[in-house]
mmCIF file of C-alpha atoms and ligand atoms in Angstrom:
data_model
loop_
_atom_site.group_PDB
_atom_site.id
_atom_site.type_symbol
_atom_site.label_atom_id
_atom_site.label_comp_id
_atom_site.label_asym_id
_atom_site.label_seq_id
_atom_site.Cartn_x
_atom_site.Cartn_y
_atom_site.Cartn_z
ATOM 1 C CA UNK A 1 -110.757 -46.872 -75.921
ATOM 2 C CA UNK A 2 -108.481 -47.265 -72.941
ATOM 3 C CA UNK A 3 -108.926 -50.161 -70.429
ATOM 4 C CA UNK A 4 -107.595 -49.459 -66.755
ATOM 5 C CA UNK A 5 -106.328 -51.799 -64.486
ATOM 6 C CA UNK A 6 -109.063 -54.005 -62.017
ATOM 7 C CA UNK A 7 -107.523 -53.295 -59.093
ATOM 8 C CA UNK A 8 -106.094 -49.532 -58.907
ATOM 9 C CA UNK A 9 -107.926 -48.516 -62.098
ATOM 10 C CA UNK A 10 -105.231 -46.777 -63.421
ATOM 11 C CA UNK A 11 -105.293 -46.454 -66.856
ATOM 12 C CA UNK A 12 -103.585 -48.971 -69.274
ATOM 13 C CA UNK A 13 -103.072 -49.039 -73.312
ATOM 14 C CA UNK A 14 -105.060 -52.742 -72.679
ATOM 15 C CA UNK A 15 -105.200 -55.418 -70.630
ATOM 16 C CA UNK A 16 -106.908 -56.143 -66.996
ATOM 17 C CA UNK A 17 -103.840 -55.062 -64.433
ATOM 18 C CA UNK A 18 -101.483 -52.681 -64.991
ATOM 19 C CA UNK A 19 -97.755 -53.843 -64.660
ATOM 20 C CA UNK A 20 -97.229 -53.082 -61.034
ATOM 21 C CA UNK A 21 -100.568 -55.147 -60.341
ATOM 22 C CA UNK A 22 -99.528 -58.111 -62.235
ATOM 23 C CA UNK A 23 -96.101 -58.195 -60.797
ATOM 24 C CA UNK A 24 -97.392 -57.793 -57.427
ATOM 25 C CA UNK A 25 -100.149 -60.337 -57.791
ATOM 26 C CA UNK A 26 -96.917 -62.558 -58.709
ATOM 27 C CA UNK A 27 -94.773 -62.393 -55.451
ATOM 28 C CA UNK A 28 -98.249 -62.982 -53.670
ATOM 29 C CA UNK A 29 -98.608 -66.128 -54.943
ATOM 30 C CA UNK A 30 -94.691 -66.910 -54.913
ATOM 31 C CA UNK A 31 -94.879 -66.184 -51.272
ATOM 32 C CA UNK A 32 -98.311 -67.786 -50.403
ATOM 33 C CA UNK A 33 -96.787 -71.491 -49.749
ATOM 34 C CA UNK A 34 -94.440 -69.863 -47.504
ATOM 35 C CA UNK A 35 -97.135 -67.847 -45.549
ATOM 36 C CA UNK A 36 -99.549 -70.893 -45.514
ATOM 37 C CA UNK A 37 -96.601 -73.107 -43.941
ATOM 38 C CA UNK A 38 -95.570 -70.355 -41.313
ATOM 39 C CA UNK A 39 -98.996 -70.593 -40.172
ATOM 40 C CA UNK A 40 -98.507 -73.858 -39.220
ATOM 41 C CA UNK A 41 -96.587 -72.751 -36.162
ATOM 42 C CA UNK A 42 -99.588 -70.614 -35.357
ATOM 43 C CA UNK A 43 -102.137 -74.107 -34.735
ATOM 44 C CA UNK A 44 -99.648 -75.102 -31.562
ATOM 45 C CA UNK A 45 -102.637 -75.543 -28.507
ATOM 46 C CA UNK A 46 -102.370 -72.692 -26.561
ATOM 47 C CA UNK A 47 -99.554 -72.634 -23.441
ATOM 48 C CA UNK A 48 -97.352 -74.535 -25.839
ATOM 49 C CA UNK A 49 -96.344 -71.285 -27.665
ATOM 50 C CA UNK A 50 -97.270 -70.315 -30.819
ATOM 51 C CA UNK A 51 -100.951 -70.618 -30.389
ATOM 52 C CA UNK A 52 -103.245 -67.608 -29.729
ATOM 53 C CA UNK A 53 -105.621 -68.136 -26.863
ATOM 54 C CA UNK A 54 -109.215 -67.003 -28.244
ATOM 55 C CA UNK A 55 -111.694 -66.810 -25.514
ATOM 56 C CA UNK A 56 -115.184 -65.632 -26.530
ATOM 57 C CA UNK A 57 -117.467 -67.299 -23.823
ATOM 58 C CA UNK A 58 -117.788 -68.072 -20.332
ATOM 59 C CA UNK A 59 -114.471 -69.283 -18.714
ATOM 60 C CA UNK A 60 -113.276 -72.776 -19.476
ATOM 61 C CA UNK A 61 -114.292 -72.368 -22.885
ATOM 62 C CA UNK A 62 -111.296 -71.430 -24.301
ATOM 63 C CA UNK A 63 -110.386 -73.014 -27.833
ATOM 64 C CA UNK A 64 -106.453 -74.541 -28.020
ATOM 65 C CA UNK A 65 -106.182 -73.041 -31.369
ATOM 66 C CA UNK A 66 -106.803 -69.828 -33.372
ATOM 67 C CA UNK A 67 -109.977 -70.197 -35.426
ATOM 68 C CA UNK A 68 -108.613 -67.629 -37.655
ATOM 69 C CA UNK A 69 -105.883 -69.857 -38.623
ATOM 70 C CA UNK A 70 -108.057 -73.252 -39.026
ATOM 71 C CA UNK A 71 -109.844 -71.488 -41.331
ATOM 72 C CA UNK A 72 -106.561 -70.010 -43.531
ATOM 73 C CA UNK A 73 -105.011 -73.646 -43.425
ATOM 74 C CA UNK A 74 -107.950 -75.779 -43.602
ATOM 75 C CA UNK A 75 -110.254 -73.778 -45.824
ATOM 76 C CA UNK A 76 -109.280 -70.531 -46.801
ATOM 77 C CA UNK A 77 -106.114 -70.639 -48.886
ATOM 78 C CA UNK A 78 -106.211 -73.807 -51.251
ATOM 79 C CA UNK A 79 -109.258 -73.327 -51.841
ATOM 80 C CA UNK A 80 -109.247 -69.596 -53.150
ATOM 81 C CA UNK A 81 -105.762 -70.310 -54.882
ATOM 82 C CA UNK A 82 -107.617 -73.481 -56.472
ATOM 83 C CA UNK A 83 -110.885 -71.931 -57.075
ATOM 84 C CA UNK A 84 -109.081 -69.015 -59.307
ATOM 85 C CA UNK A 85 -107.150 -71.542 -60.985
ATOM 86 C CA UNK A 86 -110.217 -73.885 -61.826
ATOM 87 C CA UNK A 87 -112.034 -70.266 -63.099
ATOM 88 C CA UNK A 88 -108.593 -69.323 -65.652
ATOM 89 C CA UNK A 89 -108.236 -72.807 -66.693
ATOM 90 C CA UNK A 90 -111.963 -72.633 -67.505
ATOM 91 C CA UNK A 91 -111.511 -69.797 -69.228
ATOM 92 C CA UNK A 92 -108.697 -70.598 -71.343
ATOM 93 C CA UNK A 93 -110.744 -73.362 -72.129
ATOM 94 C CA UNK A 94 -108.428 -76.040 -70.177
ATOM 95 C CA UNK A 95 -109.926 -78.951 -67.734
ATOM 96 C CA UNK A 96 -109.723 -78.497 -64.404
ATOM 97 C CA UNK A 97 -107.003 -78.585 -62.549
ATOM 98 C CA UNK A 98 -105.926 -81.634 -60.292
ATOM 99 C CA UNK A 99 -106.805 -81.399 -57.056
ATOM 100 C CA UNK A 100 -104.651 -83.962 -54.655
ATOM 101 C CA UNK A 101 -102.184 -84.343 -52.060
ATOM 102 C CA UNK A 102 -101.670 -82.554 -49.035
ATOM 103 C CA UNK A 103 -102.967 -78.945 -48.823
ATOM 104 C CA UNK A 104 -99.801 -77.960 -48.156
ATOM 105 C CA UNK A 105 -99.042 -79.354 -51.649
ATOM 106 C CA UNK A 106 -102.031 -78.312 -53.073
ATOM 107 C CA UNK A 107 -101.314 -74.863 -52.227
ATOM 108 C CA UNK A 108 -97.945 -75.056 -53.426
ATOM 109 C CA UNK A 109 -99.582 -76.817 -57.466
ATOM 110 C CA UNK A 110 -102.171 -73.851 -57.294
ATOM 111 C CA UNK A 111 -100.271 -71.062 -56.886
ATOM 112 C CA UNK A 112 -97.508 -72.156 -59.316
ATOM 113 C CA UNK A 113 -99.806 -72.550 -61.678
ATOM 114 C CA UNK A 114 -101.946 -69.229 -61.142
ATOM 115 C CA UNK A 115 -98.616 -67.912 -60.875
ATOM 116 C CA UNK A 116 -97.809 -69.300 -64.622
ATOM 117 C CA UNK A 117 -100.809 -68.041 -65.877
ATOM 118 C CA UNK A 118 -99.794 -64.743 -64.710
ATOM 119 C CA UNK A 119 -99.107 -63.123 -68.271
ATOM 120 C CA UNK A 120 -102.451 -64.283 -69.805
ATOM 121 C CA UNK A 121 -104.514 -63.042 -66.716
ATOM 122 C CA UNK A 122 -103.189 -59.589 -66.658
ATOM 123 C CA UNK A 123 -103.667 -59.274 -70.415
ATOM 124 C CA UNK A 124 -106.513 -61.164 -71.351
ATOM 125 C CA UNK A 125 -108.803 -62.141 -68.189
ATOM 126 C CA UNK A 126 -111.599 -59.887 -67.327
ATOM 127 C CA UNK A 127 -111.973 -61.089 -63.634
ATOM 128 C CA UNK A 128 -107.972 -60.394 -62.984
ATOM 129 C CA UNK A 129 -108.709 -57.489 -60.487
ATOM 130 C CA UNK A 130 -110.895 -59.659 -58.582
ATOM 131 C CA UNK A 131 -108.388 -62.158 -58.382
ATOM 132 C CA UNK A 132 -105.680 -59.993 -57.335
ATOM 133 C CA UNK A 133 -107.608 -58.322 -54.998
ATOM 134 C CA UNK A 134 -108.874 -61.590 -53.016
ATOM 135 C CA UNK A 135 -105.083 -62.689 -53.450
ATOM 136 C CA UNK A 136 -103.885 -59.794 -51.469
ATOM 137 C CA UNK A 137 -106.820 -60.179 -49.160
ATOM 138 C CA UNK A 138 -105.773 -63.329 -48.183
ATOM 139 C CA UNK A 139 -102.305 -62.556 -48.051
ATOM 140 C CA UNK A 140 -102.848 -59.629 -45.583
ATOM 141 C CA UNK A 141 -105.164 -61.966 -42.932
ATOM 142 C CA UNK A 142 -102.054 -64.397 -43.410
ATOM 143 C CA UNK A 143 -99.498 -61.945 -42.712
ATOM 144 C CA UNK A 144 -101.872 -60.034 -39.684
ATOM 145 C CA UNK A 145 -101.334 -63.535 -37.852
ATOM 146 C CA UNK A 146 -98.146 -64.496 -38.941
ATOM 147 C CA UNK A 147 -96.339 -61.015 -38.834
ATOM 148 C CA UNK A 148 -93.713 -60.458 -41.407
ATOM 149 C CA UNK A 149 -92.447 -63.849 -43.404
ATOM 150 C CA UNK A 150 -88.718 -64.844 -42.856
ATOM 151 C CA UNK A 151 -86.112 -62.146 -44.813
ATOM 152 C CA UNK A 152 -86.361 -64.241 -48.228
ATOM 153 C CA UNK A 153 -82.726 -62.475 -49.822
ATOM 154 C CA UNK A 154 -82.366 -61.030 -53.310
ATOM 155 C CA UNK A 155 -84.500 -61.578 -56.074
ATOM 156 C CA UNK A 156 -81.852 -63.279 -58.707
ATOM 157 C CA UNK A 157 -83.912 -64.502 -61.568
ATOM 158 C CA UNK A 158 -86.857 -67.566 -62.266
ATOM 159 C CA UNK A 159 -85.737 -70.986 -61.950
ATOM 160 C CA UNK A 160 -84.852 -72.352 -65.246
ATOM 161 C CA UNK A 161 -85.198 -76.153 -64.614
ATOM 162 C CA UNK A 162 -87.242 -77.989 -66.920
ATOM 163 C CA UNK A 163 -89.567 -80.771 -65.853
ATOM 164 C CA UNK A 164 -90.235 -83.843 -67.363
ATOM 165 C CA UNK A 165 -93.418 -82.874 -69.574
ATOM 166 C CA UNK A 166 -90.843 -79.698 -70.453
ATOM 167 C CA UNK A 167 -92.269 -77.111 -68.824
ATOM 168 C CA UNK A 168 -89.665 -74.636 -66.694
ATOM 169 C CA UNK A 169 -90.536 -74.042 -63.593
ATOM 170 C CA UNK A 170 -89.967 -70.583 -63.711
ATOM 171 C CA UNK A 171 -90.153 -70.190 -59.693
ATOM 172 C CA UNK A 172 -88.534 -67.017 -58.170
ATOM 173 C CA UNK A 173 -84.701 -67.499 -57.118
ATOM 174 C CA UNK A 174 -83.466 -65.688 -53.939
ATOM 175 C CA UNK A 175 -79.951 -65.271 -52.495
ATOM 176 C CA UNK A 176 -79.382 -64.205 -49.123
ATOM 177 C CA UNK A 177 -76.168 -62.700 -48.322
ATOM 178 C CA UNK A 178 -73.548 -64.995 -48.689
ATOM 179 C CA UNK A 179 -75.578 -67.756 -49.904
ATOM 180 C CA UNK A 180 -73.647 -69.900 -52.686
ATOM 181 C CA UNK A 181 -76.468 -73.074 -52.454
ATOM 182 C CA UNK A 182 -79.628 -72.057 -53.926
ATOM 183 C CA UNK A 183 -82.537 -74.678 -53.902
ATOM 184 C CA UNK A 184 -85.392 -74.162 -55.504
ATOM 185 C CA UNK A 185 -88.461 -73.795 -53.412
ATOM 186 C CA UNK A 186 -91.008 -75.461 -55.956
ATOM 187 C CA UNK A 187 -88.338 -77.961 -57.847
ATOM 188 C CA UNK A 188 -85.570 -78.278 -55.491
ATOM 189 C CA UNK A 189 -83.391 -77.778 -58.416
ATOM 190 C CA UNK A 190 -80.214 -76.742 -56.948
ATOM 191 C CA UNK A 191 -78.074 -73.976 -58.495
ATOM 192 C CA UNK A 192 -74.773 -73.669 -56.547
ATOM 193 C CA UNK A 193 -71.823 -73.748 -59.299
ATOM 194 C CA UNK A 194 -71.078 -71.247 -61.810
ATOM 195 C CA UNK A 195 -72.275 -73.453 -64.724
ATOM 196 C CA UNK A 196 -75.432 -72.918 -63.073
ATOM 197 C CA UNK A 197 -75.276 -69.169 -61.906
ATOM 198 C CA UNK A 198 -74.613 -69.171 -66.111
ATOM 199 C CA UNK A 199 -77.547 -71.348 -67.208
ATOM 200 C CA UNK A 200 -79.290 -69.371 -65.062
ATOM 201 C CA UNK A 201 -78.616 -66.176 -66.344
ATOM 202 C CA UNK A 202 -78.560 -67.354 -69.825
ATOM 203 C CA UNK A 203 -82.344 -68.387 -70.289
ATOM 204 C CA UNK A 204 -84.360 -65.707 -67.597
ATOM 205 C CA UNK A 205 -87.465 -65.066 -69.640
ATOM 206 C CA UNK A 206 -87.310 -61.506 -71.705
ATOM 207 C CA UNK A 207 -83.671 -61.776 -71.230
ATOM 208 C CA UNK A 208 -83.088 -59.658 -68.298
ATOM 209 C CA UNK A 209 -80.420 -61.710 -66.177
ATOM 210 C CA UNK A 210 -80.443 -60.399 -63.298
ATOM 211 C CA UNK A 211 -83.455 -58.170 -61.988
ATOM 212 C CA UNK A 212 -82.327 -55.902 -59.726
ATOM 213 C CA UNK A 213 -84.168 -55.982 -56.473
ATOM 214 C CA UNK A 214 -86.634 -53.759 -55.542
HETATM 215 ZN ZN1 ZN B 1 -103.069 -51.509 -61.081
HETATM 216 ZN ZN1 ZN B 2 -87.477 -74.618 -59.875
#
């Protein structure tokens, strides 16, 4: 028997998302901090710029910010990104996750940690098409009030920083053209000498150096 993939049901040899899936279900969640923060900009009252006007009522009764946006930032993203991690972690048979801090930084934990769950969801979670496909969901009403995000450079390899309980952080590293400071956006580990650029070729995961981008 032949599984295929939750969300384009193509056929796989196993598994719940085919490779493309997974890896796109990955930059989602590398890039949903950065969407969540650009929509920031978006909650400016209205005539200040930024802020969408929404009128739906009589005159006079127009709202200084986008509801559309209160409800990404105030309800919508951490809590999807933290009610798929709560459902992996429960499946893996983990505790929950801890929930505190800002939502900006409680985006940030979830999807880091969806994000390093990555390998096990694609393989072994049944519900990974649903999560990919409210992921991109989410992503796309982001993105239809944002526009595009910021150009974000080359893809150059995962950050290889270790923490103190000795996890690495694995984050995506970008390089925009003539960029020779890289800072990690989830660590802040900085990688700007060769000793790094070496470090952090030497230990990518499935040793690929340098992924080419896309
Ligand atoms: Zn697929
Ligand atoms: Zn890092």
């Amino acid at each position: 028997m032949t599984a295929s993939c939750g969300l384009c049901e193509r056929e796989i040899p196993d598994g719940y998302l085919c490779p493309a899936d997974a890896r796109a279900l990955g930059e989602r969640l590398e890039r949903l901090p950065v969407a969540y923060k650009a929509l920031g900009a978006f909650l400016a009252p209205a005539g200040h710029g930024g802020g969408e006007r929404v009128s739906s009522g009589p005159a006079g009764s127009v709202l200084p910010v986008n509801e559309a946006v209160l409800d990404l930032r105030y309800g919508g993203i951490a809590l999807v990104v933290e009610g798929w991690l709560s459902a992996v972690q429960e499946a893996r048979g983990w505790g929950e996750p801890a929930i505190r801090g800002s939502i900006e930084d409680r985006v940030k934990r979830a999807a880091r940690s969806l994000y390093a769950n990555l390998e096990w969801v694609a393989a072994s979670y049944p519900a990974a098409g649903d999560l990919a496909a409210e992921i991109r969901e989410m992503e796309r009403a982001a993105l239809s009030i944002v526009g595009a995000l910021p150009e974000r450079g080359r893809r150059i390899g995962q950050c290889v920083s270790i923490d103190t309980s000795g996890v690495v952080c694995g984050a995506v590293i970008r390089q925009l053209p003539h960029q020779t400071r890289l800072v990690c956006d989830w660590c802040r580990c900085v990688y700007s000498t060769p000793q790094d650029w070496a470090l952090l070729a030497h230990y990518q995961p499935g040793a690929t150096p340098c992924q080419q981008p896309r």
